[in-house]
Amino acid sequence: MMSRTLLLSALVCMIYWSDFAVASPKCPQPKLRKWHRVTNAMIKSTYNLGVRMTHNDVGGKLVITGNVYSNGCGGGAGSIAVTYIRGDWVQIRYTQEFRGSASCWKIFGTTAYPKYSSNIAFHPNPLQQKPVVALQDYSEADGDGIFNELHMNSLTNNKFDGRVYRCDNNRDNFWHTNNGDGLRRATVMLRRRSLTENAGIVTETSCGTPSYVIKDVYVLM
C-alpha cells in the first residue's frame, strides 16, 4: 500500500516516461502487500496486568486467551493485555470472542480513551508507563471493517455500534452483565497508525472478570 504522495509521484513519472515509449526504473514501484497468517513466532513482545494470558499455535495459527482476575472498578486497576506483532504490516484482522461480563472496556484499537488517557486499565498509575499500541481506533468511515457480529450490541441485537470504549450500565453495552455471560463475537479489520511504533492487539477491562479469545489473526504487509 503506497502513500498518496508516492502514488502521485509514480503516476507522474509513468506519464512522463510513456512519452518516450520506454519503461524507466526511475519510477517508484508500488509494494504489493498481501495478508499473512500470524503465528506465535511473529509475536514481538507482550504486556499484561490483571489478566492471565496465553499464546499458542493452533493449527499453525496464533490463538490468544485472556482470563481477567482483577475486577478494578474503583478498587484498583482492572486489566490490560497487549500483544505486539512483528513486521511492517499496515492492517490487522482478527476475530475476538468475549465471555463473562465487564461494565468498562476498551477494544478494537489503541489503549485508553481521552477520558482515561493517563490511566492504565481504567486506573491512575503515575508510576507505571502506559504501553503504546500504534493502531487507529475502529472507524468504519475511515476504512475499517467489522464482520460476523454476534450479540455485539445486546442479546437481541448483533450489530456493533462502533463505540470502542464503554463504561456504563446501559442495555446496549454488549459486555455488561445485563446481557448475560455467554458468547459474543466479531471479526474486525483495523489500520496501523505508524510503522515506527509497536502495534498489535489490546484489550482493557474494569468492573468485571471476563474472559476472551483472539484468533484467526492476519496482517497485511
Coordinates of C-alpha atoms in Angstrom, one line a residue:
M1 CA 0.0 0.0 0.0
M2 CA 1.6 3.2 -1.1
S3 CA 1.1 6.6 0.4
R4 CA -0.8 9.2 -1.6
T5 CA 2.4 11.2 -2.2
L6 CA 4.2 8.1 -3.5
L7 CA 1.3 7.1 -5.7
L8 CA 1.1 10.6 -7.2
S9 CA 4.9 10.6 -7.9
A10 CA 4.6 7.2 -9.5
L11 CA 1.8 8.3 -11.8
V12 CA 3.6 11.5 -12.8
C13 CA 6.7 9.5 -13.6
M14 CA 5.0 6.9 -15.6
I15 CA 3.1 9.5 -17.7
Y16 CA 6.4 11.3 -18.3
W17 CA 8.3 8.2 -19.5
S18 CA 5.4 7.0 -21.5
D19 CA 6.1 9.8 -24.0
F20 CA 9.3 8.0 -24.8
A21 CA 7.6 4.6 -25.2
V22 CA 10.0 3.1 -22.7
A23 CA 9.8 1.9 -19.1
S24 CA 12.0 3.6 -16.6
P25 CA 13.4 2.1 -13.4
K26 CA 13.5 5.6 -12.0
C27 CA 9.7 5.5 -11.4
P28 CA 8.8 4.4 -7.8
Q29 CA 7.3 1.0 -7.7
P30 CA 4.3 0.0 -5.5
K31 CA 4.9 -2.6 -2.9
L32 CA 2.3 -5.3 -3.4
R33 CA 1.0 -6.3 0.0
K34 CA -0.9 -9.4 1.0
W35 CA -2.4 -10.9 4.0
H36 CA -0.2 -13.1 6.2
R37 CA -1.4 -15.5 8.8
V38 CA 0.1 -14.6 12.2
T39 CA 1.8 -17.4 14.2
N40 CA 3.3 -17.4 17.7
A41 CA 6.8 -16.8 16.2
M42 CA 5.6 -13.4 15.0
I43 CA 5.0 -12.0 18.5
K44 CA 7.5 -9.3 19.3
S45 CA 6.5 -8.8 22.9
T46 CA 3.6 -8.8 25.3
Y47 CA 2.3 -6.7 28.2
N48 CA -0.4 -7.7 30.7
L49 CA -1.8 -6.5 34.0
G50 CA -4.7 -8.1 35.9
V51 CA -5.2 -10.8 33.3
R52 CA -3.7 -14.2 32.7
M53 CA -2.6 -14.5 29.0
T54 CA -1.6 -17.5 26.9
H55 CA -0.3 -17.5 23.4
N56 CA -0.4 -20.8 21.4
D57 CA -0.2 -22.0 17.8
V58 CA -3.3 -24.0 17.0
G59 CA -3.3 -25.5 13.5
G60 CA -0.5 -23.1 12.5
K61 CA -2.5 -20.0 13.7
L62 CA -1.9 -17.8 16.8
V63 CA -4.6 -18.1 19.5
I64 CA -4.5 -15.7 22.4
T65 CA -6.6 -16.3 25.5
G66 CA -7.2 -13.9 28.3
N67 CA -8.7 -14.7 31.7
V68 CA -9.2 -11.5 33.8
Y69 CA -8.7 -11.8 37.5
S70 CA -8.6 -8.1 38.6
N71 CA -12.0 -6.5 38.9
G72 CA -10.8 -2.9 39.3
C73 CA -13.9 -0.7 39.4
G74 CA -12.5 1.9 41.8
G75 CA -10.7 -0.6 43.9
G76 CA -7.5 -0.5 41.8
A77 CA -6.6 -1.4 38.3
G78 CA -8.7 -3.6 36.1
S79 CA -6.9 -5.4 33.3
I80 CA -5.0 -4.7 30.2
A81 CA -3.4 -7.2 27.7
V82 CA -1.3 -6.2 24.7
T83 CA 0.3 -8.5 22.1
Y84 CA 2.7 -6.7 19.8
I85 CA 3.1 -8.2 16.3
R86 CA 6.4 -8.0 14.3
G87 CA 6.7 -6.7 10.8
D88 CA 6.0 -3.7 8.6
W89 CA 2.3 -4.5 8.3
V90 CA -0.3 -1.8 7.7
Q91 CA -3.5 -3.5 8.7
I92 CA -4.5 -6.2 11.1
R93 CA -7.5 -8.6 11.0
Y94 CA -8.7 -10.9 13.8
T95 CA -11.7 -12.5 15.5
Q96 CA -12.3 -11.8 19.2
E97 CA -14.7 -13.9 21.3
F98 CA -16.0 -12.4 24.5
R99 CA -17.4 -14.2 27.5
G100 CA -18.4 -13.3 31.0
S101 CA -19.1 -9.6 31.7
A102 CA -17.3 -6.2 32.2
S103 CA -19.1 -2.9 32.5
C104 CA -16.0 -1.0 31.4
W105 CA -13.9 -2.0 28.4
K106 CA -11.7 -0.7 25.6
I107 CA -11.3 -2.9 22.4
F108 CA -10.6 -2.7 18.7
G109 CA -7.8 -0.1 18.5
T110 CA -5.2 1.6 20.7
T111 CA -5.1 1.8 24.5
A112 CA -7.2 4.0 26.8
Y113 CA -9.5 6.8 25.6
P114 CA -9.4 10.5 26.1
K115 CA -11.3 10.3 29.4
Y116 CA -8.7 7.8 30.7
S117 CA -5.7 8.8 28.7
S118 CA -3.5 8.9 31.8
N119 CA -4.8 5.6 33.2
I120 CA -3.7 2.0 32.9
A121 CA -6.5 -0.5 32.9
F122 CA -9.0 2.3 34.0
H123 CA -7.0 3.3 37.0
P124 CA -4.5 6.2 37.6
N125 CA -0.9 4.9 38.0
P126 CA 1.7 7.6 37.6
L127 CA 4.5 5.3 38.5
Q128 CA 3.8 2.9 35.6
Q129 CA 4.3 3.7 31.9
K130 CA 1.3 3.1 29.7
P131 CA 2.1 0.8 26.8
V132 CA 1.7 2.4 23.3
V133 CA -0.2 0.5 20.7
A134 CA 0.1 2.2 17.3
L135 CA -3.3 1.3 15.9
Q136 CA -6.1 3.6 14.9
D137 CA -9.4 3.1 16.8
Y138 CA -12.0 1.3 14.8
S139 CA -13.7 3.7 12.3
E140 CA -15.9 2.4 9.5
A141 CA -15.8 5.9 7.9
D142 CA -12.0 5.6 7.6
G143 CA -12.0 2.2 6.0
D144 CA -12.0 -0.2 8.9
G145 CA -14.4 -3.2 8.8
I146 CA -16.3 -5.4 11.2
F147 CA -17.9 -8.7 10.2
N148 CA -19.7 -11.8 11.6
E149 CA -21.0 -10.0 14.7
L150 CA -22.8 -12.0 17.3
H151 CA -24.6 -10.2 20.2
M152 CA -22.2 -7.2 19.8
N153 CA -24.9 -4.8 21.0
S154 CA -27.3 -6.9 23.2
L155 CA -28.8 -10.3 23.4
T156 CA -31.3 -9.4 20.7
N157 CA -29.1 -7.2 18.5
N158 CA -25.9 -8.4 16.8
K159 CA -24.8 -5.1 15.3
F160 CA -21.8 -3.4 16.8
D161 CA -22.4 0.3 17.2
G162 CA -18.8 1.4 16.5
R163 CA -18.0 2.6 20.0
V164 CA -14.7 1.1 21.1
Y165 CA -14.9 2.3 24.7
R166 CA -17.7 1.8 27.2
C167 CA -18.0 2.3 31.0
D168 CA -21.7 2.3 31.9
N169 CA -24.7 0.1 32.8
N170 CA -26.7 0.7 29.7
R171 CA -28.6 -2.1 27.9
D172 CA -26.6 -1.7 24.7
N173 CA -23.3 -2.3 26.5
F174 CA -22.7 -5.7 24.9
W175 CA -20.2 -6.9 27.5
H176 CA -22.3 -5.8 30.5
T177 CA -23.9 -8.4 32.8
N178 CA -27.3 -7.2 31.6
N179 CA -26.6 -9.2 28.5
G180 CA -25.6 -12.4 30.3
D181 CA -22.2 -14.2 30.3
G182 CA -22.5 -16.1 27.0
L183 CA -20.6 -15.8 23.8
R184 CA -20.2 -12.5 21.9
R185 CA -18.0 -12.4 18.8
A186 CA -16.8 -10.2 15.9
T187 CA -14.1 -10.1 13.3
V188 CA -12.5 -6.7 12.9
M189 CA -10.0 -5.1 10.5
L190 CA -8.0 -2.1 11.7
R191 CA -5.4 0.3 10.4
R192 CA -2.0 0.8 11.8
R193 CA -1.1 4.3 12.8
S194 CA 2.7 4.2 12.4
L195 CA 5.3 1.7 11.1
T196 CA 7.9 3.2 13.5
E197 CA 5.9 2.3 16.7
N198 CA 5.0 -1.1 18.1
A199 CA 1.5 -2.2 17.2
G200 CA -0.7 -5.2 17.8
I201 CA -3.9 -6.2 19.7
V202 CA -5.1 -4.7 23.0
T203 CA -8.0 -5.3 25.4
E204 CA -8.7 -3.3 28.6
T205 CA -11.4 -4.1 31.1
S206 CA -12.7 -3.0 34.5
C207 CA -15.8 -3.8 36.7
G208 CA -15.8 -7.4 35.8
T209 CA -13.6 -10.5 35.4
P210 CA -14.4 -11.7 31.9
S211 CA -12.5 -13.9 29.5
Y212 CA -11.8 -13.7 25.8
V213 CA -10.2 -15.5 22.9
I214 CA -8.4 -13.8 20.0
K215 CA -7.9 -16.0 16.9
D216 CA -7.6 -16.0 13.1
V217 CA -5.1 -13.2 13.2
Y218 CA -3.8 -11.9 9.9
V219 CA -1.7 -8.8 9.0
L220 CA -1.4 -7.0 5.6
M221 CA 2.3 -6.5 4.7

